[in-house]
Amino acid sequence: GLSFKLPPGGIVGGIGPNGAGKTTLFDAISYALYGEVPGARHHAAAHARSTHPDAAGLRTEVRFEFGAHGKRYAVVRGPAYDRPKKRGSGTAKEDAYQHLYALDRPEGETLLASKKADVDARVLELVGLSFAQFNQVLVLPQGEFRQFLLSPSDKKEELLMRLFGTEHFERVEALVDRDRAEVENEVAVLERAIADQLAQAEVESIEALESKAAEVASASAAAGARAKELASMAAALEGVVEAKLLLLTRFERLDALLATGERLARRETELAPERDRLHAANRAEPLRTVIDAVERAEREATDLEAQSKGNTERLGGLVAEDTEAQRKLDAARERRERAEQTLEERARLVAARDQRKRAVDAAREHGKLAPLLKEKRAALNEAEAALEKGRLWIEQEDHAARAAVLATDLEPDKPCPVCGATDHPAPAVAVDADRLERARKRLEEHVRRERQIRTELGALEVSAAKLEQTLEELRSVGAAGEDPSPRI
């Protein structure tokens, strides 16, 4: 029988010549977990038993203890085989068996399953890998590594996803895709709402609305200029009215003069015909001048009255045009205000979409950094282990070199300066200088590699911290409204 226990942590190597039994150890582990052995030896799993004659009566069994999910388990399997009968000659068949135990329970070792199907199912649940995956990843048979590298990408991806547990990042990616779809739907709804509002405003686009607002503003400016023109015409009309009033005053004075003339005429009829003729001759010339002035005044009054009527009608039309222009200007201002509100709402939604996109990008980058950080930390641990191993080896070689130097001073029957013995049966041998130099160069390479990995790991950690800070800032920005950052 063979029993061994692996020390916690570190690297364990199985070293020995061909046929020493290295592969048998891995076959035993695989058989204990799955009841099968990997590679070309798979067909011999049912006969996993020594063929030496002196082993005919011995029981074949393997027990493997392992940890999973923070607990300890043990699986025991034994293959079917033929043993010599206890009485008489011939052989009797021993059936295969299997048992799965829990080791951490207060009541001690507890049997969990003994049927092959139950044991296989529980082991698959605990280990998380099928026999083929375990064989391909953890116990890769000699000569089959190339087959794994040349396998299709989807097969390797499925295996590595199960091995490294990427379900969390898949959920994050699904959430990011869902949030992106929601944002795109919201933007589409808003764009349709903007199009509806533009249709209500009787414009095809925001640019057309702005052009129409500019036209209304130009029309408003023209209406203002027209209003100034109307005001000037109204002032001129007031002058005409004042002139008409002045003519009326002149008419009144003319009526008074005519009445006076009639009175004088009646008095003149009472005078003698001679005097009548004399005075009539003297009076005729100035009266003609007055009559001509009255006729001219009447013509001017008629012209001014017609001009005043035309100006009044024109002024009424201008007032109506100004009222209509003011109404259109007010309507255009209202449409412009609605359009500005729509533009502001669109700008806010675009900003929210941009923030959500930044959050999605930051979450995706953060998800990509996690496996890289894990890989770099593992590489750093390996480099540190290799560096420590190299340092220990060089220290041992240095001690051996010092011992060899001391050994050169040893003389027969004279005491050793270190231990005092006079017998020197095995003096230290000089260390191979070339071998030591090569070891030092390897150590320097390990140091350089360890520093490089540490630098790369530091850069990744800084990037991860910046992404975390970006996500936190985006969550803070969205605290007053809808949170733009994805839920991880």
XYZ file of C-alpha atoms in Angstrom:
488
model
C 0.000 0.000 0.000
C 0.993 3.652 -0.457
C -0.158 6.611 1.647
C 1.028 10.217 1.439
C -0.176 13.735 2.320
C 0.629 16.916 0.401
C 1.894 19.842 2.520
C -0.277 22.994 2.517
C 0.850 25.582 -0.059
C 4.000 25.488 -2.146
C 4.814 23.373 -5.173
C 5.157 19.583 -5.032
C 6.997 17.697 -7.753
C 6.772 14.034 -8.604
C 10.282 13.122 -9.777
C 11.557 9.726 -10.873
C 12.649 7.634 -13.854
C 10.252 6.091 -16.338
C 8.169 3.380 -14.717
C 8.708 4.681 -11.171
C 4.954 5.239 -10.736
C 4.511 9.016 -11.195
C 1.597 8.637 -13.598
C 0.055 5.993 -11.320
C -0.362 8.622 -8.577
C -2.342 10.907 -10.889
C -4.328 7.944 -12.212
C -5.224 7.075 -8.607
C -6.468 10.645 -7.948
C -8.510 10.635 -11.163
C -9.921 7.175 -10.432
C -10.850 8.170 -6.869
C -12.810 11.216 -8.085
C -14.396 9.884 -11.284
C -13.864 6.115 -11.398
C -11.857 6.590 -14.614
C -8.242 7.162 -15.596
C -7.119 9.662 -18.243
C -5.561 9.295 -21.658
C -4.879 6.066 -23.473
C -5.198 4.165 -20.186
C -8.944 4.926 -20.039
C -9.896 1.470 -21.381
C -7.968 -0.145 -18.518
C -9.941 1.640 -15.767
C -12.042 -1.461 -15.131
C -8.817 -3.410 -14.499
C -7.018 -0.807 -12.364
C -5.243 -3.485 -10.377
C -1.728 -4.870 -10.087
C -1.002 -7.960 -12.182
C 1.814 -9.247 -9.967
C 1.113 -12.809 -8.841
C 1.678 -11.999 -5.165
C -1.076 -9.318 -5.333
C -3.835 -11.761 -6.299
C -5.284 -11.911 -2.799
C -4.872 -8.242 -1.894
C -7.719 -5.747 -1.979
C -7.282 -2.802 -4.390
C -8.571 0.507 -2.999
C -7.824 4.243 -3.281
C -8.865 6.920 -0.773
C -8.538 10.603 -1.725
C -9.196 13.479 0.694
C -9.821 16.929 -0.771
C -11.288 20.329 0.113
C -14.157 22.099 -1.680
C -16.144 25.214 -0.739
C -14.378 25.480 2.622
C -15.147 21.879 3.689
C -13.231 18.581 3.688
C -14.353 15.395 1.918
C -12.995 11.904 1.263
C -13.852 9.619 -1.644
C -13.033 5.877 -1.573
C -13.223 3.588 -4.622
C -12.284 0.002 -5.349
C -12.495 -1.732 -8.771
C -14.065 -5.110 -9.435
C -11.574 -7.993 -9.518
C -11.320 -11.765 -9.171
C -9.750 -13.104 -5.975
C -8.866 -16.667 -5.008
C -11.642 -18.520 -3.218
C -11.235 -18.862 0.536
C -12.040 -22.563 0.254
C -11.096 -24.777 -2.616
C -9.636 -23.742 -5.912
C -10.804 -21.152 -8.417
C -11.693 -17.474 -8.012
C -14.577 -15.430 -6.679
C -15.631 -12.021 -8.098
C -15.423 -8.912 -5.882
C -17.762 -6.118 -7.009
C -16.624 -2.531 -7.461
C -17.586 -0.090 -4.693
C -17.412 3.631 -3.973
C -18.135 5.857 -0.929
C -18.184 9.646 -0.371
C -17.646 10.983 3.179
C -17.873 14.406 4.844
C -14.951 14.909 7.266
C -15.770 18.207 9.037
C -18.995 17.258 10.805
C -19.196 17.099 14.624
C -20.250 13.465 14.550
C -17.073 12.582 12.655
C -16.705 10.955 9.251
C -20.210 10.876 7.726
C -21.245 8.822 4.683
C -22.872 11.014 2.017
C -23.328 8.560 -0.876
C -22.430 4.984 -1.805
C -24.167 4.394 -5.154
C -21.970 5.052 -8.168
C -24.404 7.493 -9.795
C -24.850 9.416 -6.510
C -21.111 9.561 -5.788
C -20.339 10.675 -9.360
C -23.005 13.404 -9.199
C -21.825 14.756 -5.811
C -18.161 14.781 -6.912
C -19.102 16.658 -10.094
C -21.036 19.177 -7.978
C -18.140 19.664 -5.522
C -15.250 19.790 -8.020
C -17.173 21.716 -10.681
C -15.476 19.862 -13.562
C -16.456 16.815 -15.573
C -13.951 13.988 -16.027
C -13.046 15.259 -19.513
C -12.495 18.803 -18.211
C -10.514 17.593 -15.193
C -8.431 15.425 -17.498
C -7.848 18.300 -19.939
C -7.025 21.050 -17.408
C -5.671 19.627 -14.166
C -4.300 16.214 -15.136
C -3.396 16.882 -18.747
C -1.894 13.576 -20.053
C 1.537 13.564 -21.586
C 1.468 14.357 -25.303
C -2.114 15.730 -25.254
C -1.359 19.385 -24.370
C -1.182 20.229 -28.090
C -4.678 18.786 -28.547
C -6.004 21.210 -25.889
C -4.310 24.181 -27.593
C -5.743 23.213 -31.001
C -9.280 22.601 -29.720
C -12.028 25.011 -30.963
C -12.281 28.391 -29.229
C -15.828 27.750 -28.013
C -14.730 24.530 -26.285
C -11.769 26.214 -24.577
C -13.937 29.211 -23.655
C -16.613 26.974 -22.093
C -13.983 25.104 -20.078
C -12.135 28.225 -18.894
C -15.420 29.969 -17.976
C -16.358 27.059 -15.728
C -12.847 26.811 -14.349
C -12.427 30.483 -13.419
C -16.060 31.305 -12.596
C -16.907 34.172 -14.969
C -20.642 34.093 -14.209
C -20.377 37.403 -12.304
C -18.892 39.217 -15.297
C -21.478 37.652 -17.604
C -24.209 39.060 -15.348
C -22.504 42.463 -15.402
C -22.308 42.361 -19.200
C -25.993 41.396 -19.403
C -26.917 44.313 -17.104
C -24.829 46.678 -19.218
C -26.532 45.464 -22.419
C -29.936 45.864 -20.773
C -29.173 49.423 -19.583
C -27.836 50.349 -23.023
C -31.043 49.076 -24.653
C -33.159 51.068 -22.148
C -31.191 54.256 -22.874
C -31.547 53.721 -26.623
C -35.320 53.218 -26.179
C -35.561 56.399 -24.062
C -33.633 58.388 -26.688
C -35.923 57.037 -29.438
C -39.032 58.038 -27.419
C -37.629 61.528 -26.838
C -36.741 61.936 -30.500
C -40.310 60.952 -31.440
C -41.667 63.450 -28.881
C -39.445 66.195 -30.335
C -40.661 65.307 -33.843
C -44.324 65.518 -32.652
C -43.737 68.920 -31.075
C -42.016 70.152 -34.234
C -44.999 68.902 -36.250
C -47.368 70.815 -33.943
C -45.233 73.908 -34.512
C -45.646 73.289 -38.300
C -41.900 72.937 -38.887
C -39.896 69.975 -40.148
C -36.900 70.310 -37.831
C -35.406 72.383 -35.049
C -33.311 74.206 -37.654
C -36.477 75.068 -39.588
C -38.079 76.297 -36.348
C -35.091 78.535 -35.681
C -35.284 79.827 -39.287
C -38.994 80.536 -38.871
C -38.324 82.342 -35.595
C -35.735 84.456 -37.406
C -38.332 85.264 -40.109
C -40.854 86.262 -37.437
C -38.231 88.418 -35.751
C -37.518 90.080 -39.126
C -41.260 90.587 -39.699
C -41.525 92.068 -36.223
C -38.723 94.497 -37.029
C -40.493 95.439 -40.282
C -43.751 95.912 -38.379
C -41.940 98.187 -35.932
C -40.608 100.268 -38.817
C -44.128 100.399 -40.308
C -45.500 101.490 -36.953
C -42.974 104.328 -36.883
C -44.079 105.288 -40.408
C -47.728 105.260 -39.288
C -46.847 107.452 -36.327
C -45.192 109.925 -38.708
C -48.262 109.864 -40.960
C -50.517 110.398 -37.955
C -48.463 113.454 -37.031
C -48.857 114.719 -40.605
C -52.604 114.045 -40.402
C -52.803 116.113 -37.250
C -51.216 118.990 -39.231
C -53.870 118.590 -41.923
C -56.627 118.701 -39.317
C -55.147 121.872 -37.867
C -55.077 123.439 -41.371
C -58.732 122.454 -41.858
C -59.665 124.138 -38.597
C -57.834 127.267 -39.755
C -59.869 127.231 -43.008
C -63.095 126.905 -41.019
C -62.094 129.991 -39.055
C -61.490 131.788 -42.327
C -64.924 130.656 -43.605
C -66.561 132.093 -40.499
C -64.792 135.411 -41.074
C -65.885 135.292 -44.735
C -69.521 134.749 -43.709
C -69.269 137.757 -41.450
C -67.858 139.840 -44.294
C -70.627 138.698 -46.621
C -73.265 139.670 -44.093
C -71.667 143.095 -43.746
C -71.614 143.441 -47.510
C -75.315 142.614 -47.732
C -76.116 145.245 -45.169
C -74.064 147.798 -47.067
C -75.798 146.795 -50.266
C -79.218 147.361 -48.753
C -78.137 150.759 -47.524
C -76.702 151.622 -50.886
C -80.086 150.980 -52.559
C -81.508 153.719 -50.502
C -78.932 156.214 -51.872
C -79.291 158.023 -54.978
C -78.657 156.221 -58.205
C -75.612 158.340 -58.882
C -74.056 157.579 -55.635
C -75.052 153.969 -56.099
C -73.278 153.820 -59.361
C -70.233 155.569 -57.915
C -70.007 153.429 -54.853
C -70.849 150.302 -56.833
C -67.961 150.969 -59.133
C -65.615 151.576 -56.189
C -66.859 148.401 -54.387
C -66.769 145.920 -57.272
C -62.994 145.413 -57.483
C -62.195 144.465 -53.827
C -65.274 142.176 -53.670
C -64.023 140.219 -56.642
C -60.738 139.598 -54.819
C -62.600 138.277 -51.763
C -64.752 135.960 -53.875
C -61.675 134.549 -55.593
C -60.062 133.923 -52.186
C -63.218 132.160 -50.951
C -63.317 129.895 -54.013
C -59.652 129.004 -53.598
C -60.230 128.235 -49.892
C -63.200 125.960 -50.740
C -61.118 124.020 -53.283
C -58.253 123.626 -50.790
C -60.688 122.459 -48.095
C -62.183 119.840 -50.457
C -58.727 118.534 -51.375
C -57.617 118.417 -47.749
C -60.832 116.604 -46.727
C -60.295 113.936 -49.422
C -56.634 113.542 -48.444
C -57.612 113.275 -44.770
C -60.198 110.575 -45.550
C -57.617 108.544 -47.526
C -55.046 108.912 -44.779
C -57.616 107.835 -42.179
C -58.500 104.683 -44.160
C -54.818 103.918 -44.729
C -54.097 104.410 -41.032
C -56.874 101.953 -40.129
C -55.371 99.339 -42.463
C -51.934 99.850 -40.974
C -53.327 99.477 -37.454
C -55.002 96.180 -38.453
C -51.762 94.950 -40.050
C -49.830 95.889 -36.923
C -52.337 93.990 -34.733
C -52.054 90.869 -36.935
C -48.247 91.109 -36.956
C -48.211 91.402 -33.153
C -50.468 88.324 -32.875
C -48.172 86.308 -35.155
C -45.133 87.541 -33.222
C -46.671 86.412 -29.909
C -47.516 82.989 -31.397
C -43.982 82.629 -32.770
C -42.499 83.576 -29.408
C -44.662 80.943 -27.711
C -43.565 78.280 -30.237
C -39.958 79.342 -29.782
C -40.252 79.015 -25.989
C -41.701 75.501 -26.410
C -38.889 74.613 -28.797
C -36.277 75.965 -26.368
C -37.820 73.862 -23.584
C -37.712 70.838 -25.898
C -34.068 71.554 -26.723
C -33.209 71.877 -23.023
C -34.967 68.573 -22.259
C -33.166 66.896 -25.132
C -29.808 68.278 -23.934
C -30.516 66.947 -20.426
C -31.396 63.517 -21.778
C -28.335 63.467 -24.038
C -26.187 64.347 -21.011
C -27.855 61.543 -19.018
C -27.240 59.140 -21.917
C -23.572 60.183 -22.057
C -23.236 59.670 -18.278
C -24.814 56.216 -18.540
C -22.507 55.353 -21.444
C -19.500 56.434 -19.352
C -20.764 54.271 -16.493
C -21.272 51.296 -18.851
C -17.778 51.735 -20.329
C -16.243 52.064 -16.847
C -18.074 48.921 -15.630
C -16.977 46.975 -18.717
C -13.335 48.066 -18.249
C -13.545 47.212 -14.554
C -14.861 43.765 -15.471
C -11.945 43.263 -17.877
C -9.384 44.292 -15.231
C -10.552 41.764 -12.613
C -9.196 38.620 -14.379
C -6.036 40.524 -15.342
C -5.444 41.481 -11.701
C -5.985 37.886 -10.646
C -3.605 36.641 -13.342
C -0.899 39.195 -12.434
C -1.178 38.419 -8.701
C -0.793 34.718 -9.460
C 2.196 35.465 -11.696
C 3.703 37.629 -8.937
C 3.304 34.799 -6.420
C 5.010 32.403 -8.831
C 7.828 34.872 -9.506
C 8.348 35.470 -5.769
C 8.429 31.719 -5.150
C 10.962 31.205 -7.949
C 13.026 34.127 -6.633
C 13.031 32.729 -3.103
C 13.965 29.285 -4.378
C 16.872 30.750 -6.387
C 18.109 32.731 -3.406
C 18.078 29.658 -1.180
C 20.001 27.659 -3.791
C 22.662 30.352 -4.150
C 22.974 30.610 -0.367
C 23.560 26.860 -0.212
C 26.127 27.072 -2.996
C 27.847 29.994 -1.240
C 28.072 27.940 1.959
C 29.465 25.025 -0.031
C 32.013 27.352 -1.669
C 33.157 28.664 1.723
C 33.416 25.120 3.009
C 35.517 24.193 -0.031
C 37.859 27.136 0.674
C 38.254 25.975 4.276
C 38.819 22.415 3.057
C 41.857 23.508 1.066
C 43.611 24.386 4.372
C 42.954 20.993 5.992
C 46.003 18.858 6.731
C 46.119 15.218 7.832
C 46.050 14.704 11.623
C 45.561 18.429 12.196
C 42.367 19.761 13.769
C 39.679 21.277 11.562
C 39.318 25.055 12.276
C 35.527 24.616 12.234
C 34.774 21.365 14.121
C 38.207 20.551 15.634
C 38.297 16.989 14.299
C 41.651 15.590 13.112
C 40.034 13.075 10.786
C 38.753 14.563 7.519
C 36.869 11.759 5.742
C 34.813 13.948 3.310
C 36.264 17.411 2.758
C 34.065 19.849 0.829
C 34.552 19.913 -2.925
C 34.966 23.171 -4.803
C 31.756 24.490 -6.329
C 31.453 24.653 -10.123
C 31.985 28.395 -10.804
C 30.174 28.293 -14.168
C 27.173 26.622 -12.612
C 27.111 29.203 -9.809
C 27.385 32.061 -12.341
C 24.501 30.649 -14.363
C 22.452 30.383 -11.195
C 23.220 34.014 -10.342
C 22.114 35.101 -13.823
C 18.894 33.120 -13.415
C 18.369 34.807 -10.054
C 18.887 38.226 -11.654
C 16.356 37.268 -14.325
C 13.895 36.216 -11.581
C 14.451 39.570 -9.826
C 13.866 41.490 -13.059
C 10.757 39.440 -13.820
C 9.396 39.916 -10.288
C 9.898 43.699 -10.496
C 8.291 43.856 -13.931
C 5.227 41.897 -12.777
C 4.977 44.019 -9.622
C 5.087 47.202 -11.764
C 2.404 45.866 -14.132
C 0.268 44.791 -11.185
C 0.613 48.256 -9.639
C -0.496 49.886 -12.902
C -3.524 47.571 -13.112
C -4.464 48.304 -9.505
C -4.215 52.060 -10.170
C -6.445 51.669 -13.254
C -8.960 49.630 -11.246
C -8.998 52.287 -8.497
C -9.586 55.039 -11.072
C -12.471 53.081 -12.588
C -13.974 52.570 -9.123
C -13.675 56.324 -8.496
C -15.312 57.079 -11.861
C -18.223 54.748 -11.067
C -18.641 56.335 -7.624
C -18.644 59.851 -9.128
C -21.260 58.832 -11.691
C -23.415 57.328 -8.921
C -23.112 60.617 -6.972
C -24.073 62.656 -10.057
C -27.157 60.512 -10.605
C -28.222 60.575 -6.917
C -30.685 63.480 -7.493
C -32.425 61.678 -10.359
C -32.034 58.378 -12.137
C -28.709 56.731 -11.340
C -26.741 56.580 -14.635
C -24.316 53.896 -13.443
C -25.036 50.203 -14.069
C -25.853 47.911 -11.187
C -22.984 45.507 -10.659
